[in-house]
Structure formats: C-alpha cells, structure tokens
Short mmCIF file of C-alpha atoms in Angstrom, two decimals:
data_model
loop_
_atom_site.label_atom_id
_atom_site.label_comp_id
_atom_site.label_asym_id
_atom_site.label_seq_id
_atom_site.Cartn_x
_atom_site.Cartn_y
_atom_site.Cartn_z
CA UNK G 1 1.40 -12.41 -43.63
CA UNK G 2 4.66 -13.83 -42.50
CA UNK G 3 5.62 -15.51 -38.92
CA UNK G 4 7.27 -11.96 -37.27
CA UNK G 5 4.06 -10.19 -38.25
CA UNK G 6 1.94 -12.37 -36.51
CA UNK G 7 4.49 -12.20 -33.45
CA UNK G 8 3.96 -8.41 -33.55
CA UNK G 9 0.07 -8.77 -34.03
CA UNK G 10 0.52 -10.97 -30.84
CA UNK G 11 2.86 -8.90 -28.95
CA UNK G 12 0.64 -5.74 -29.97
CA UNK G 13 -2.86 -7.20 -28.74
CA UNK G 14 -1.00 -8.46 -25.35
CA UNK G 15 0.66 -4.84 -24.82
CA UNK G 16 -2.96 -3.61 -25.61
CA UNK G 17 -4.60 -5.65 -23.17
CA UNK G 18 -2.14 -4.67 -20.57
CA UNK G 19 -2.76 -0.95 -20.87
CA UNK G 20 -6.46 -1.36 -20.61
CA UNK G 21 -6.11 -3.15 -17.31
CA UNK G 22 -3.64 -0.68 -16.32
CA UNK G 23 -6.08 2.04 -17.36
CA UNK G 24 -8.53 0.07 -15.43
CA UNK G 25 -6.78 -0.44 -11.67
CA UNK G 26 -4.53 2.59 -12.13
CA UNK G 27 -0.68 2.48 -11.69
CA UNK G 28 1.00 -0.05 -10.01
CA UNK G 29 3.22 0.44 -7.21
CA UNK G 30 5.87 -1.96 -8.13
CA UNK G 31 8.42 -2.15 -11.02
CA UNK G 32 7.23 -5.58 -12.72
CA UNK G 33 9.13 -8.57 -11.58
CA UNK G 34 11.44 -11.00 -13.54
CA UNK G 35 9.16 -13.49 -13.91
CA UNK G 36 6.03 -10.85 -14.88
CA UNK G 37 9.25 -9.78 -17.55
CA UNK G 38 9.86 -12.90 -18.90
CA UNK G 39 5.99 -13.79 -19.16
CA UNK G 40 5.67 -10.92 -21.86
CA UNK G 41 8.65 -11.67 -23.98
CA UNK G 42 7.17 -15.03 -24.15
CA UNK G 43 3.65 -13.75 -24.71
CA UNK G 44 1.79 -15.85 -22.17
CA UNK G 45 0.01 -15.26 -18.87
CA UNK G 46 2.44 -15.36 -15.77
CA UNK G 47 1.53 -18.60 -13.97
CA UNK G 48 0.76 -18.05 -10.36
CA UNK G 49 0.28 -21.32 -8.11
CA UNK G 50 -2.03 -20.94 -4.74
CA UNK G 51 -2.12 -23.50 -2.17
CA UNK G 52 -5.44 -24.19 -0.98
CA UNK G 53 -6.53 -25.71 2.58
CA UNK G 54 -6.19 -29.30 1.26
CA UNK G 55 -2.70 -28.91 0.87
CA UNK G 56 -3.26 -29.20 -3.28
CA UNK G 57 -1.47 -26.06 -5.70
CA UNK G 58 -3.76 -24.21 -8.26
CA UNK G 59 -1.95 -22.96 -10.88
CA UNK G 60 -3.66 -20.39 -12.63
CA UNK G 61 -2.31 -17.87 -15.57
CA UNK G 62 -2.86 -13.87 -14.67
CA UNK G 63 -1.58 -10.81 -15.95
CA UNK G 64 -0.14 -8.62 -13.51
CA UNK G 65 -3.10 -6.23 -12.96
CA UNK G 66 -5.41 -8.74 -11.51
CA UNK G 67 -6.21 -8.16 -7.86
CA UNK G 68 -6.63 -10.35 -5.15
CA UNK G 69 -10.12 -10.57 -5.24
CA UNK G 70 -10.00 -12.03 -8.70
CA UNK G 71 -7.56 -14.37 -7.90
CA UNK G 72 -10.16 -15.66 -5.34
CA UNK G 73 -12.69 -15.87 -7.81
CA UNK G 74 -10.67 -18.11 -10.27
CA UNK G 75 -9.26 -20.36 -7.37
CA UNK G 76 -12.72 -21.17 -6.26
CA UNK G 77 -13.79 -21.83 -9.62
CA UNK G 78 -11.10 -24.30 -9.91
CA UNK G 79 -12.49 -25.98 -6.93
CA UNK G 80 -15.78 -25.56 -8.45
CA UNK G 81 -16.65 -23.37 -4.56
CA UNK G 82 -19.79 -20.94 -5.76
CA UNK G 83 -18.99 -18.12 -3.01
CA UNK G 84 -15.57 -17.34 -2.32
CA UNK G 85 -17.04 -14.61 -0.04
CA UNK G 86 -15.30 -14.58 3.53
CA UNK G 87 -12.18 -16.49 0.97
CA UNK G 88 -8.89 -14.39 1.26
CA UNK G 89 -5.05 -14.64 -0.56
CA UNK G 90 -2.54 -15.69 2.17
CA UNK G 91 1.29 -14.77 2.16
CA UNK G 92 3.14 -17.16 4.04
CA UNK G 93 7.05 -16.98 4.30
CA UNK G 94 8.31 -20.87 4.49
CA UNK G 95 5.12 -22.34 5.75
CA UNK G 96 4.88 -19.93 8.82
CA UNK G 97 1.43 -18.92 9.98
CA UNK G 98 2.79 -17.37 12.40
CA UNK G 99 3.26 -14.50 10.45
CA UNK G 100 1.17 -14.87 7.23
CA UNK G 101 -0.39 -11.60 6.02
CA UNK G 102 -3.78 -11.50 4.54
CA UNK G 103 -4.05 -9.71 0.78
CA UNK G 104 -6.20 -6.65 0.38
CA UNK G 105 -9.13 -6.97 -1.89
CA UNK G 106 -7.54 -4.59 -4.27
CA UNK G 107 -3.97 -5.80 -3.86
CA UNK G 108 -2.23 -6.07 -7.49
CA UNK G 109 -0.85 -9.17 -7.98
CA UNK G 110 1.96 -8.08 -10.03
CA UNK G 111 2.92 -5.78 -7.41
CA UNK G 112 2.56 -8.40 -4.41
CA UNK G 113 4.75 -10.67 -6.65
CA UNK G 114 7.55 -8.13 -6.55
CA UNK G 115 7.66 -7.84 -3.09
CA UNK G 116 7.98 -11.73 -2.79
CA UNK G 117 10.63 -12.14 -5.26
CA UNK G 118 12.50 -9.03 -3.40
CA UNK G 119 12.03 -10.77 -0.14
CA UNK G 120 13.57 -13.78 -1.39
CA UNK G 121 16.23 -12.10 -2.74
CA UNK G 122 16.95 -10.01 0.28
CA UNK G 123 16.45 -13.16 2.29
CA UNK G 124 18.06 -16.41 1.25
CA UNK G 125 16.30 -18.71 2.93
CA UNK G 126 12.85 -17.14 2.56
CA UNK G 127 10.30 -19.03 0.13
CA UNK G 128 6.85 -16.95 -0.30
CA UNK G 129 3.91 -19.19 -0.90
CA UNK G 130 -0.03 -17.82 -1.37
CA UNK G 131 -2.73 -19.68 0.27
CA UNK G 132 -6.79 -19.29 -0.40
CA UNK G 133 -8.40 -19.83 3.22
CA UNK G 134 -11.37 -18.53 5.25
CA UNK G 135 -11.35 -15.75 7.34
CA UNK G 136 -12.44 -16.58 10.71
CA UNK G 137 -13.84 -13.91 12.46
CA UNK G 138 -15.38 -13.39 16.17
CA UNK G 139 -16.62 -11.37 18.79
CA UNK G 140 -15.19 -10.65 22.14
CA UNK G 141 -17.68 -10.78 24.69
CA UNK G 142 -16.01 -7.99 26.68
CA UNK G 143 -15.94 -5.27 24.42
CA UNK G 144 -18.10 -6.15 21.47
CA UNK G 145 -15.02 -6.21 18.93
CA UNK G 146 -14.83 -7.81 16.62
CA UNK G 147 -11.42 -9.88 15.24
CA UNK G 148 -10.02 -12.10 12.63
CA UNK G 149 -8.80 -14.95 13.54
CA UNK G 150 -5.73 -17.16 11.92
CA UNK G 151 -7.74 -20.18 10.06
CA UNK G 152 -4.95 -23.24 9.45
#
C-alpha cells in the first residue's frame, strides 16, 4: 500500500469513529467550528485546554461529541482526582465570574466550542476560557432551598 491509501485508511477510521459517537449522543446542535474543521483535515483530536482551580491549563485532545461530563472525567484524571463528582465545566468570558455559566452534564463540546468561537467573533474583545471547579451548594435556612453557589 502506498502513502494516500493509508491517509484514506486514516481519514476513513476517523470519519467512522465520528459517526458512531454521533450515533451515540444524537445530532449536534451546532455547525462544527473552524478549529473542530481543521482538526479533521489534519486527522487529530481537537485540543481543548481547561483551567483548573490552581490556575494550571490541561490540555486534553477530544472529538467533538464528547460531553461535559467526560471532559470532567479526563481533567481529573490528569490531576490524578478519583471522584470528579460535584466537579463541573466553567465558561468564563475574560476571566469574569461574574458571569461564568456552568456546562450541562450532557453539553457537546463541539457544540459549546461553536458558541465560544461565535462569541468571540461577534465580540472583539471577548476571550472564552473553561474552568473545572466544585460546585458549592447550600441551604437557606428560611425556605429549605437549596442553591449553587459561585466557587472561585
């Protein structure tokens, strides 16, 4: 076999994989973003970096069908944390926990990567960033409710 057919064998088995995932969390809700583009024509997992509470980036490689939840999972293996239970995916415009947004469990990654690049786009000066933090929760005496609260 020559070099292009073991580019298509390559290209083939990554397409395949896709689909099954696909298959697997059902259709996304996004078109796929630039980067998510150019991480198939190059035939390698889209690198997605997650700041954890330390203030230290994870990088880890994902394909776009991997939830939130997973994500999770492989950040606290990187940190070698054996429960990431209570653990959520932050998105934080330009360092502003003011108004970060927790991810959903079942939050596609390639689609919550659109939306940031579109943000970004739309706004100039906006830089999305993911954090892995605890959710705080607690509950108010009063009325027996219970709510999250922002962890830092």
């Amino acid at each position: 076999p020559n070099h292009d057919d073991k580019i298509v064998r390559t290209f083939a088995s990554l397409c395949n994989i896709r689909l099954h995932r696909t298959v697997q969390y059902g259709v996304r809700k996004e078109t796929p973003s630039l980067g998510e583009i150019l991480s198939v024509i190059h035939r390698r997992a889209f690198p997605l970096r997650v700041v954890t509470l330390d203030g230290k980036a994870k990088a880890i490689g994902l394909d776009p069908c991997i939830s939130a939840k997973e994500v999770c999972r492989k950040i606290a293996a990187k940190i070698k944390l054996q429960d990431c239970r209570g653990f959520a995916l932050y998105e934080v415009c330009n360092d502003n926990f003011d108004e970060e947004r927790s991810l959903g469990d079942a939050d596609l990654m390639g689609d919550v990567l659109q939306k940031h690049e579109e943000m970004e786009r739309i706004n100039k000066s906006c830089k999305v960033h993911l954090y892995f933090k605890w959710k705080l929760w607690h509950v108010d005496p009063k009325s027996e409710a219970i709510t999250q609260q922002k962890d830092r």
